Amino acid sequence: MGDIIDAENAFKVRLSIRTALGDKAYAWDTNEEYLFKAMVAFSMRKVPNRETTEISHVLLCNVTQRVSFWFVVTDPSRNHTLPAVEVQSAIRMNRNRINNAFFLNDQTLEFLRIPSTLAPPTDPSVPIWIIIFGVIFCIVLVATMLLILSGIQQHRRKHKGPSEMEDTEDKCENVITIENGIPCDPLDMKGGHINDAFVTEDERLTPL
Amino acid sequence: MAGTPGPDPPADGGGEARPAWDSKLQYLLSCVGFAVGLGNLWRFPYLCQTYGGGAFLIPYVVALAFEGIPLFHIELAVGQRLRRGSVGVWTAISPYLGGVGLGCFTVSFLVSLYYNTVLTWVLWYLLNSFQHPLPWSACPLDLNRTGLVQECRDSSPVSYFWYRRTLNVSADISDSGPVQWRLLLCLAVSWAVVYLCVIRGIETTGKAIYFTALFPYLVLTVFLVRGLTLPGAMQGLTYLFTPDLRVLQSPRVWLDAATQIFFSLSLAFGGHIAFASYNPPRNNCRRDAVSIALVNSMTSLYASIAVFSVLGFKAASDHGQCLDRNILHLINAFDLPEQSVSRDTYTAALARLNASQPARVAGLPLEACRLEDFLDKSASGTGLAFIVFTEAVLHMPGAPVWAVLFFAMLFSLGLSSMFGNMESIITPLLDLGVMPRRVPKEVLTGLACLLCFLTATCFTLRSGSYWLEIFDQYAAALNLILLAFFEVIGVVYVYGMKRFCDDIAWMTGRRPGFYWRATWKVVSPLLLLTIFVAYTALLASSPPRYKAWNPRYERFPSRQEKPYPGWVLAACALLSFLPTLWVPVVALGQLLARCREKTRDPLQDGRPKPRGGRAC
């Protein structure tokens, strides 16, 4: 490959299979290389004017134990290598397919000098922090309202308290006789109920 | 002693009974919550690490015994005896000392402004922790989606999230920029939460404190257990606590220990006075003072163990990643098989390759990976919480859970301190009778919180974090030391040591012993004066500078040191002295008023009044 290798149009590829797959790592052999050539040829065939690219047009060399190698794509006449720009754009378009064929991703299957398009960020329509913020704000608002309302109620009850006592005493005079502030109901149906007024009188007289 | 009637109780302001604590536990938790704050978590571990690990505990304990506990006891005793907030207490001791209370009130106001802003930042991080992956784990893409944002690439995702996405900090303090609406929203919620908890004074804070004071301990324990089981934790802890006794020779250590104890116990804010004023009159404030101070210090130690086990893990993890990067360079350059060089065999492999092909090895961008360098990367304050710890959390499995727990803990730590701050603002206002009696307490607290919120919006500007550092350094430090000095002098020499000891004997059943009297009379005032002089000398020795985050700086991501512009220096000076100015101003005012009274009414002879008022 030395005579037609054109350093300008050749790309170095580096695979990190063990990093990606751990125990399930496969060994890199000639069959894998064949698959690689097939994927590159497939990518080139998608480029207009290059639909006749064959697997034999993709040349690999300098395969190391790292698993890294160089590759070029030649034209059908096998005399010239295809320009780097074309190969670059073809690989970029089909990067995902190539990665999936080898169970790798952009970081473990590196094409040096071919930058990968970064995945667009998956932003939800409403940022999550706003949702949590809304929840907390509503809770705080509701709790504050409850506290303020209960405070107003307590305030009102405290102020109405003394005047309410006077009202009931007026009413009692019409309905129930008050003896020493204790309402006595002679028609009490409960039976066996101690008449408080009577008891108080007794207590008053007993010490004598 | 039991038979003697107690000293005349001071008249309570107004016909309403003073609110009281539901239980002693509530009172203790409130004081502990006020004392234990963010500083216990992010200042004490840093000091321990910088000043020779375990050796720092010696000046710390000395400062606690001779400065912290005596001053704390004075505050609690005075508040419990005179049953007023800070302004009322000092006016009751002597009308000339009323300025001390006003000074405490002003400092509390300034501190609550910026303290709640820190809570705002914590809240922002908390809100952003409910997602996976965490937003500070990766750099965002730039505008045309070809790469990462430049600023983030040059620094780190964590720093970028803090400086750009949170603060949106400007490159210079004079460049204020617009208000950041995200921070403003979080500030509003922060103050709303504070208002919700302090709305009826200790009636509501007393309920809230059960959660906010105890929750941090729970989370610290969880972090401690988790941290100790992480790899590298033990190295972090041994590095932290290995004592280096040589540092004790430097006076700077003693100064920092003294200031740390002082600010850690939240002395001279007036908050402890306010809390103690709601106690029943016969309560053993001496035992309370000692136990709360000890709990505070134990918490600092506990927190530093938890923090440093996590930071040790982070250092080990960073060290491992540094080694991995170097190994990758080696493998890629020499085309060695994957995973042929492990972290343990790295040095041997490097030596072998260096022997055979030194030129190629020299051309590689290898970093020097030493574990000590990573352990040395200490940080304090916001740097620890928002940059170092958030990065450590990223490495832990289940990162969002740990982030949520961490920031919730920070928020409740800060919130319980805010209760004390707000009490030291609201209790004096209530005692002074600023609002008519008909107006309910909720309105007063609401107005106070609203005023604080509106003033604190200046910290949500783009230069807000620079202003916060100024407030932290200048508004609080010197004023508190001076005010504490006046407090001790006021109680011991103006109120009278004998009378004070009698009061304490009546309240606790035992006269203060020699240790207390010696520290109050001599040791603490001297210590405070020394600290004040040393601190001022330290601040004045170097022209004040600040570190700006400037992406255009040539040594970015290092922060650019810039001097403060003139008008900012004037603001610093104002902040440093304005609160303490109340003391001479009020004293002079009282003096003038007395002189005018005397000249107007010559029949009233200058009989010394029993309450310590001095004749003109």
mmCIF file of N, CA and C in Angstrom, chain B residues 230-338:
data_model
loop_
_atom_site.group_PDB
_atom_site.id
_atom_site.type_symbol
_atom_site.label_atom_id
_atom_site.label_comp_id
_atom_site.label_asym_id
_atom_site.label_seq_id
_atom_site.Cartn_x
_atom_site.Cartn_y
_atom_site.Cartn_z
ATOM 1 N N LEU B 230 -16.245 5.089 50.904
ATOM 2 C CA LEU B 230 -15.733 5.371 49.565
ATOM 3 C C LEU B 230 -14.228 5.177 49.548
ATOM 4 N N PRO B 231 -13.679 4.785 48.405
ATOM 5 C CA PRO B 231 -12.222 4.613 48.335
ATOM 6 C C PRO B 231 -11.531 5.966 48.418
ATOM 7 N N GLY B 232 -10.466 6.005 49.155
ATOM 8 C CA GLY B 232 -9.698 7.246 49.274
ATOM 9 C C GLY B 232 -10.088 8.068 50.478
ATOM 10 N N ALA B 233 -11.180 7.665 51.180
ATOM 11 C CA ALA B 233 -11.632 8.465 52.316
ATOM 12 C C ALA B 233 -10.593 8.486 53.420
ATOM 13 N N MET B 234 -10.000 7.331 53.661
ATOM 14 C CA MET B 234 -9.045 7.248 54.764
ATOM 15 C C MET B 234 -7.832 8.130 54.512
ATOM 16 N N GLN B 235 -7.380 8.200 53.260
ATOM 17 C CA GLN B 235 -6.246 9.091 52.976
ATOM 18 C C GLN B 235 -6.622 10.526 53.276
ATOM 19 N N GLY B 236 -7.844 10.914 52.882
ATOM 20 C CA GLY B 236 -8.294 12.268 53.164
ATOM 21 C C GLY B 236 -8.283 12.561 54.649
ATOM 22 N N LEU B 237 -8.794 11.606 55.442
ATOM 23 C CA LEU B 237 -8.895 11.848 56.875
ATOM 24 C C LEU B 237 -7.531 11.895 57.534
ATOM 25 N N THR B 238 -6.655 10.993 57.158
ATOM 26 C CA THR B 238 -5.321 11.010 57.771
ATOM 27 C C THR B 238 -4.607 12.291 57.390
ATOM 28 N N TYR B 239 -4.757 12.727 56.148
ATOM 29 C CA TYR B 239 -4.112 13.957 55.731
ATOM 30 C C TYR B 239 -4.635 15.137 56.519
ATOM 31 N N LEU B 240 -5.958 15.128 56.779
ATOM 32 C CA LEU B 240 -6.560 16.232 57.516
ATOM 33 C C LEU B 240 -6.090 16.270 58.945
ATOM 34 N N PHE B 241 -6.119 15.116 59.622
ATOM 35 C CA PHE B 241 -5.924 15.147 61.059
ATOM 36 C C PHE B 241 -4.489 14.912 61.499
ATOM 37 N N THR B 242 -3.588 14.663 60.572
ATOM 38 C CA THR B 242 -2.197 14.488 60.995
ATOM 39 C C THR B 242 -1.696 15.806 61.555
ATOM 40 N N PRO B 243 -1.331 15.832 62.833
ATOM 41 C CA PRO B 243 -0.957 17.118 63.425
ATOM 42 C C PRO B 243 0.436 17.550 62.998
ATOM 43 N N ASP B 244 0.541 18.839 62.772
ATOM 44 C CA ASP B 244 1.844 19.424 62.447
ATOM 45 C C ASP B 244 2.056 20.555 63.429
ATOM 46 N N LEU B 245 2.736 20.274 64.525
ATOM 47 C CA LEU B 245 2.755 21.215 65.638
ATOM 48 C C LEU B 245 3.552 22.470 65.341
ATOM 49 N N ARG B 246 4.325 22.474 64.233
ATOM 50 C CA ARG B 246 5.132 23.660 63.964
ATOM 51 C C ARG B 246 4.272 24.883 63.636
ATOM 52 N N VAL B 247 3.052 24.641 63.139
ATOM 53 C CA VAL B 247 2.246 25.795 62.737
ATOM 54 C C VAL B 247 1.845 26.643 63.928
ATOM 55 N N LEU B 248 1.905 26.052 65.148
ATOM 56 C CA LEU B 248 1.450 26.809 66.312
ATOM 57 C C LEU B 248 2.338 28.004 66.594
ATOM 58 N N GLN B 249 3.523 28.036 65.980
ATOM 59 C CA GLN B 249 4.409 29.166 66.252
ATOM 60 C C GLN B 249 3.925 30.426 65.546
ATOM 61 N N SER B 250 3.164 30.266 64.469
ATOM 62 C CA SER B 250 2.741 31.456 63.748
ATOM 63 C C SER B 250 1.540 32.087 64.440
ATOM 64 N N PRO B 251 1.552 33.408 64.681
ATOM 65 C CA PRO B 251 0.444 34.049 65.391
ATOM 66 C C PRO B 251 -0.841 34.021 64.594
ATOM 67 N N ARG B 252 -0.693 33.840 63.271
ATOM 68 C CA ARG B 252 -1.873 33.867 62.426
ATOM 69 C C ARG B 252 -2.850 32.752 62.809
ATOM 70 N N VAL B 253 -2.275 31.604 63.259
ATOM 71 C CA VAL B 253 -3.128 30.463 63.639
ATOM 72 C C VAL B 253 -4.017 30.846 64.806
ATOM 73 N N TRP B 254 -3.413 31.491 65.805
ATOM 74 C CA TRP B 254 -4.160 31.856 67.003
ATOM 75 C C TRP B 254 -5.244 32.874 66.671
ATOM 76 N N LEU B 255 -4.899 33.810 65.767
ATOM 77 C CA LEU B 255 -5.896 34.803 65.372
ATOM 78 C C LEU B 255 -7.063 34.133 64.676
ATOM 79 N N ASP B 256 -6.747 33.215 63.761
ATOM 80 C CA ASP B 256 -7.832 32.563 63.031
ATOM 81 C C ASP B 256 -8.661 31.690 63.947
ATOM 82 N N ALA B 257 -8.022 31.019 64.908
ATOM 83 C CA ALA B 257 -8.799 30.196 65.841
ATOM 84 C C ALA B 257 -9.738 31.067 66.653
ATOM 85 N N ALA B 258 -9.238 32.211 67.122
ATOM 86 C CA ALA B 258 -10.064 33.094 67.953
ATOM 87 C C ALA B 258 -11.238 33.640 67.144
ATOM 88 N N THR B 259 -10.961 34.104 65.910
ATOM 89 C CA THR B 259 -12.060 34.643 65.106
ATOM 90 C C THR B 259 -13.040 33.542 64.725
ATOM 91 N N GLN B 260 -12.543 32.341 64.493
ATOM 92 C CA GLN B 260 -13.441 31.254 64.114
ATOM 93 C C GLN B 260 -14.405 30.944 65.253
ATOM 94 N N ILE B 261 -13.874 30.844 66.477
ATOM 95 C CA ILE B 261 -14.748 30.570 67.623
ATOM 96 C C ILE B 261 -15.769 31.684 67.772
ATOM 97 N N PHE B 262 -15.316 32.910 67.606
ATOM 98 C CA PHE B 262 -16.190 34.055 67.794
ATOM 99 C C PHE B 262 -17.352 34.028 66.819
ATOM 100 N N PHE B 263 -17.040 33.871 65.520
ATOM 101 C CA PHE B 263 -18.113 33.903 64.534
ATOM 102 C C PHE B 263 -18.899 32.619 64.534
ATOM 103 N N SER B 264 -18.243 31.512 64.917
ATOM 104 C CA SER B 264 -18.949 30.246 64.892
ATOM 105 C C SER B 264 -20.082 30.244 65.918
ATOM 106 N N LEU B 265 -19.848 30.857 67.099
ATOM 107 C CA LEU B 265 -20.890 30.886 68.115
ATOM 108 C C LEU B 265 -21.913 31.992 67.874
ATOM 109 N N SER B 266 -21.735 32.785 66.810
ATOM 110 C CA SER B 266 -22.650 33.895 66.489
ATOM 111 C C SER B 266 -22.804 34.831 67.675
ATOM 112 N N LEU B 267 -21.674 35.266 68.234
ATOM 113 C CA LEU B 267 -21.708 36.168 69.374
ATOM 114 C C LEU B 267 -21.908 37.594 68.907
ATOM 115 N N ALA B 268 -22.421 38.423 69.796
ATOM 116 C CA ALA B 268 -22.564 39.870 69.571
ATOM 117 C C ALA B 268 -23.562 40.213 68.476
ATOM 118 N N PHE B 269 -24.388 39.251 68.051
ATOM 119 C CA PHE B 269 -25.447 39.606 67.105
ATOM 120 C C PHE B 269 -26.676 40.098 67.844
ATOM 121 N N GLY B 270 -26.815 39.652 69.096
ATOM 122 C CA GLY B 270 -28.028 39.969 69.831
ATOM 123 C C GLY B 270 -29.066 38.872 69.717
ATOM 124 N N GLY B 271 -28.790 37.859 68.916
ATOM 125 C CA GLY B 271 -29.754 36.781 68.740
ATOM 126 C C GLY B 271 -29.864 35.913 69.982
ATOM 127 N N HIS B 272 -28.719 35.621 70.606
ATOM 128 C CA HIS B 272 -28.768 34.796 71.814
ATOM 129 C C HIS B 272 -29.420 35.549 72.947
ATOM 130 N N ILE B 273 -29.170 36.870 73.007
ATOM 131 C CA ILE B 273 -29.833 37.688 74.030
ATOM 132 C C ILE B 273 -31.340 37.598 73.842
ATOM 133 N N ALA B 274 -31.774 37.708 72.562
ATOM 134 C CA ALA B 274 -33.212 37.653 72.283
ATOM 135 C C ALA B 274 -33.781 36.294 72.666
ATOM 136 N N PHE B 275 -33.089 35.228 72.301
ATOM 137 C CA PHE B 275 -33.595 33.898 72.638
ATOM 138 C C PHE B 275 -33.681 33.716 74.143
ATOM 139 N N ALA B 276 -32.622 34.151 74.857
ATOM 140 C CA ALA B 276 -32.606 33.951 76.306
ATOM 141 C C ALA B 276 -33.669 34.790 76.998
ATOM 142 N N SER B 277 -34.095 35.898 76.356
ATOM 143 C CA SER B 277 -35.079 36.753 77.014
ATOM 144 C C SER B 277 -36.443 36.102 77.100
ATOM 145 N N TYR B 278 -36.658 35.041 76.308
ATOM 146 C CA TYR B 278 -37.954 34.364 76.379
ATOM 147 C C TYR B 278 -37.939 33.226 77.377
ATOM 148 N N ASN B 279 -36.821 33.066 78.093
ATOM 149 C CA ASN B 279 -36.730 31.982 79.064
ATOM 150 C C ASN B 279 -37.447 32.341 80.346
ATOM 151 N N PRO B 280 -37.808 31.321 81.136
ATOM 152 C CA PRO B 280 -38.253 31.635 82.500
ATOM 153 C C PRO B 280 -37.069 32.211 83.262
ATOM 154 N N PRO B 281 -37.321 33.111 84.222
ATOM 155 C CA PRO B 281 -36.205 33.815 84.869
ATOM 156 C C PRO B 281 -35.238 32.893 85.599
ATOM 157 N N ARG B 282 -35.752 31.808 86.185
ATOM 158 C CA ARG B 282 -34.840 30.933 86.915
ATOM 159 C C ARG B 282 -34.470 29.774 86.023
ATOM 160 N N ASN B 283 -33.420 29.916 85.268
ATOM 161 C CA ASN B 283 -33.003 28.886 84.346
ATOM 162 C C ASN B 283 -31.481 28.840 84.392
ATOM 163 N N ASN B 284 -30.924 27.651 84.356
ATOM 164 C CA ASN B 284 -29.477 27.527 84.516
ATOM 165 C C ASN B 284 -28.768 27.907 83.232
ATOM 166 N N CYS B 285 -28.544 29.207 83.059
ATOM 167 C CA CYS B 285 -27.960 29.659 81.801
ATOM 168 C C CYS B 285 -26.492 29.288 81.693
ATOM 169 N N ARG B 286 -25.830 29.043 82.829
ATOM 170 C CA ARG B 286 -24.431 28.664 82.744
ATOM 171 C C ARG B 286 -24.292 27.308 82.076
ATOM 172 N N ARG B 287 -25.164 26.354 82.530
ATOM 173 C CA ARG B 287 -25.087 25.030 81.927
ATOM 174 C C ARG B 287 -25.459 25.093 80.452
ATOM 175 N N ASP B 288 -26.455 25.919 80.135
ATOM 176 C CA ASP B 288 -26.849 26.072 78.732
ATOM 177 C C ASP B 288 -25.692 26.575 77.902
ATOM 178 N N ALA B 289 -24.990 27.594 78.413
ATOM 179 C CA ALA B 289 -23.907 28.197 77.626
ATOM 180 C C ALA B 289 -22.829 27.168 77.328
ATOM 181 N N VAL B 290 -22.414 26.443 78.381
ATOM 182 C CA VAL B 290 -21.329 25.478 78.182
ATOM 183 C C VAL B 290 -21.770 24.379 77.222
ATOM 184 N N SER B 291 -23.010 23.874 77.419
ATOM 185 C CA SER B 291 -23.423 22.744 76.588
ATOM 186 C C SER B 291 -23.609 23.168 75.133
ATOM 187 N N ILE B 292 -24.194 24.360 74.894
ATOM 188 C CA ILE B 292 -24.397 24.779 73.500
ATOM 189 C C ILE B 292 -23.059 25.018 72.818
ATOM 190 N N ALA B 293 -22.107 25.636 73.538
ATOM 191 C CA ALA B 293 -20.804 25.891 72.924
ATOM 192 C C ALA B 293 -20.109 24.578 72.582
ATOM 193 N N LEU B 294 -20.222 23.600 73.497
ATOM 194 C CA LEU B 294 -19.594 22.308 73.223
ATOM 195 C C LEU B 294 -20.262 21.605 72.052
ATOM 196 N N VAL B 295 -21.604 21.677 71.994
ATOM 197 C CA VAL B 295 -22.305 21.054 70.875
ATOM 198 C C VAL B 295 -21.857 21.677 69.562
ATOM 199 N N ASN B 296 -21.696 23.005 69.567
ATOM 200 C CA ASN B 296 -21.260 23.696 68.364
ATOM 201 C C ASN B 296 -19.894 23.199 67.904
ATOM 202 N N SER B 297 -18.972 23.052 68.848
ATOM 203 C CA SER B 297 -17.623 22.612 68.458
ATOM 204 C C SER B 297 -17.623 21.158 68.021
ATOM 205 N N MET B 298 -18.409 20.332 68.703
ATOM 206 C CA MET B 298 -18.494 18.931 68.296
ATOM 207 C C MET B 298 -19.046 18.820 66.894
ATOM 208 N N THR B 299 -20.037 19.680 66.599
ATOM 209 C CA THR B 299 -20.611 19.649 65.259
ATOM 210 C C THR B 299 -19.574 20.016 64.218
ATOM 211 N N SER B 300 -18.744 21.013 64.527
ATOM 212 C CA SER B 300 -17.686 21.389 63.578
ATOM 213 C C SER B 300 -16.788 20.202 63.284
ATOM 214 N N LEU B 301 -16.411 19.486 64.343
ATOM 215 C CA LEU B 301 -15.525 18.332 64.166
ATOM 216 C C LEU B 301 -16.211 17.249 63.357
ATOM 217 N N TYR B 302 -17.459 16.974 63.696
ATOM 218 C CA TYR B 302 -18.227 15.939 63.012
ATOM 219 C C TYR B 302 -18.347 16.275 61.532
ATOM 220 N N ALA B 303 -18.675 17.534 61.269
ATOM 221 C CA ALA B 303 -18.842 17.960 59.882
ATOM 222 C C ALA B 303 -17.526 17.841 59.131
ATOM 223 N N SER B 304 -16.417 18.180 59.797
ATOM 224 C CA SER B 304 -15.153 18.134 59.060
ATOM 225 C C SER B 304 -14.762 16.697 58.743
ATOM 226 N N ILE B 305 -15.126 15.750 59.622
ATOM 227 C CA ILE B 305 -14.832 14.354 59.298
ATOM 228 C C ILE B 305 -15.621 13.943 58.061
ATOM 229 N N ALA B 306 -16.924 14.289 58.053
ATOM 230 C CA ALA B 306 -17.757 13.925 56.907
ATOM 231 C C ALA B 306 -17.226 14.577 55.632
ATOM 232 N N VAL B 307 -16.936 15.881 55.731
ATOM 233 C CA VAL B 307 -16.494 16.614 54.540
ATOM 234 C C VAL B 307 -15.189 16.051 54.016
ATOM 235 N N PHE B 308 -14.256 15.760 54.936
ATOM 236 C CA PHE B 308 -12.962 15.326 54.442
ATOM 237 C C PHE B 308 -12.916 13.897 53.969
ATOM 238 N N SER B 309 -13.845 13.071 54.438
ATOM 239 C CA SER B 309 -13.866 11.740 53.852
ATOM 240 C C SER B 309 -14.330 11.837 52.406
ATOM 241 N N VAL B 310 -15.299 12.722 52.142
ATOM 242 C CA VAL B 310 -15.751 12.896 50.757
ATOM 243 C C VAL B 310 -14.671 13.547 49.916
ATOM 244 N N LEU B 311 -13.974 14.537 50.485
ATOM 245 C CA LEU B 311 -12.928 15.208 49.705
ATOM 246 C C LEU B 311 -11.741 14.286 49.461
ATOM 247 N N GLY B 312 -11.477 13.383 50.436
ATOM 248 C CA GLY B 312 -10.409 12.403 50.209
ATOM 249 C C GLY B 312 -10.763 11.496 49.044
ATOM 250 N N PHE B 313 -12.045 11.115 48.996
ATOM 251 C CA PHE B 313 -12.509 10.302 47.874
ATOM 252 C C PHE B 313 -12.333 11.043 46.562
ATOM 253 N N LYS B 314 -12.672 12.351 46.584
ATOM 254 C CA LYS B 314 -12.550 13.143 45.371
ATOM 255 C C LYS B 314 -11.099 13.226 44.923
ATOM 256 N N ALA B 315 -10.198 13.425 45.901
ATOM 257 C CA ALA B 315 -8.774 13.539 45.555
ATOM 258 C C ALA B 315 -8.282 12.227 44.956
ATOM 259 N N ALA B 316 -8.698 11.102 45.571
ATOM 260 C CA ALA B 316 -8.262 9.815 45.043
ATOM 261 C C ALA B 316 -8.823 9.598 43.644
ATOM 262 N N SER B 317 -10.069 9.996 43.447
ATOM 263 C CA SER B 317 -10.698 9.824 42.152
ATOM 264 C C SER B 317 -10.020 10.682 41.092
ATOM 265 N N ASP B 318 -9.722 11.946 41.447
ATOM 266 C CA ASP B 318 -9.028 12.824 40.494
ATOM 267 C C ASP B 318 -7.646 12.298 40.164
ATOM 268 N N HIS B 319 -6.977 11.784 41.199
ATOM 269 C CA HIS B 319 -5.634 11.232 40.988
ATOM 270 C C HIS B 319 -5.701 10.056 40.027
ATOM 271 N N GLY B 320 -6.717 9.188 40.248
ATOM 272 C CA GLY B 320 -6.883 8.051 39.353
ATOM 273 C C GLY B 320 -7.145 8.482 37.930
ATOM 274 N N GLN B 321 -7.973 9.528 37.770
ATOM 275 C CA GLN B 321 -8.262 9.994 36.414
ATOM 276 C C GLN B 321 -7.043 10.615 35.769
ATOM 277 N N CYS B 322 -6.231 11.303 36.577
ATOM 278 C CA CYS B 322 -4.983 11.880 36.050
ATOM 279 C C CYS B 322 -4.092 10.766 35.521
ATOM 280 N N LEU B 323 -3.958 9.698 36.314
ATOM 281 C CA LEU B 323 -3.155 8.556 35.872
ATOM 282 C C LEU B 323 -3.730 7.944 34.601
ATOM 283 N N ASP B 324 -5.080 7.846 34.550
ATOM 284 C CA ASP B 324 -5.705 7.241 33.372
ATOM 285 C C ASP B 324 -5.429 8.054 32.126
ATOM 286 N N ARG B 325 -5.465 9.380 32.266
ATOM 287 C CA ARG B 325 -5.183 10.225 31.099
ATOM 288 C C ARG B 325 -3.756 10.005 30.619
ATOM 289 N N ASN B 326 -2.824 9.929 31.566
ATOM 290 C CA ASN B 326 -1.426 9.693 31.179
ATOM 291 C C ASN B 326 -1.272 8.344 30.499
ATOM 292 N N ILE B 327 -1.961 7.339 31.057
ATOM 293 C CA ILE B 327 -1.860 5.993 30.484
ATOM 294 C C ILE B 327 -2.398 5.990 29.056
ATOM 295 N N LEU B 328 -3.485 6.734 28.848
ATOM 296 C CA LEU B 328 -4.069 6.792 27.505
ATOM 297 C C LEU B 328 -3.086 7.418 26.521
ATOM 298 N N HIS B 329 -2.439 8.503 26.971
ATOM 299 C CA HIS B 329 -1.435 9.120 26.093
ATOM 300 C C HIS B 329 -0.365 8.118 25.709
ATOM 301 N N LEU B 330 0.129 7.373 26.718
ATOM 302 C CA LEU B 330 1.191 6.396 26.451
ATOM 303 C C LEU B 330 0.720 5.333 25.472
ATOM 304 N N ILE B 331 -0.479 4.810 25.751
ATOM 305 C CA ILE B 331 -0.970 3.718 24.908
ATOM 306 C C ILE B 331 -1.187 4.188 23.483
ATOM 307 N N ASN B 332 -1.757 5.392 23.360
ATOM 308 C CA ASN B 332 -2.027 5.885 22.008
ATOM 309 C C ASN B 332 -0.748 6.183 21.257
ATOM 310 N N ALA B 333 0.230 6.731 21.964
ATOM 311 C CA ALA B 333 1.456 7.133 21.271
ATOM 312 C C ALA B 333 2.270 5.904 20.855
ATOM 313 N N PHE B 334 2.319 4.890 21.724
ATOM 314 C CA PHE B 334 3.159 3.735 21.434
ATOM 315 C C PHE B 334 2.365 2.546 20.923
ATOM 316 N N ASP B 335 1.068 2.736 20.678
ATOM 317 C CA ASP B 335 0.206 1.670 20.143
ATOM 318 C C ASP B 335 0.290 0.395 20.960
ATOM 319 N N LEU B 336 0.301 0.535 22.260
ATOM 320 C CA LEU B 336 0.296 -0.640 23.115
ATOM 321 C C LEU B 336 -1.129 -1.158 23.209
ATOM 322 N N PRO B 337 -1.316 -2.451 23.489
ATOM 323 C CA PRO B 337 -2.696 -2.958 23.592
ATOM 324 C C PRO B 337 -3.409 -2.256 24.737
ATOM 325 N N GLU B 338 -4.741 -2.208 24.612
ATOM 326 C CA GLU B 338 -5.581 -1.581 25.635
ATOM 327 C C GLU B 338 -5.397 -2.267 26.966
#
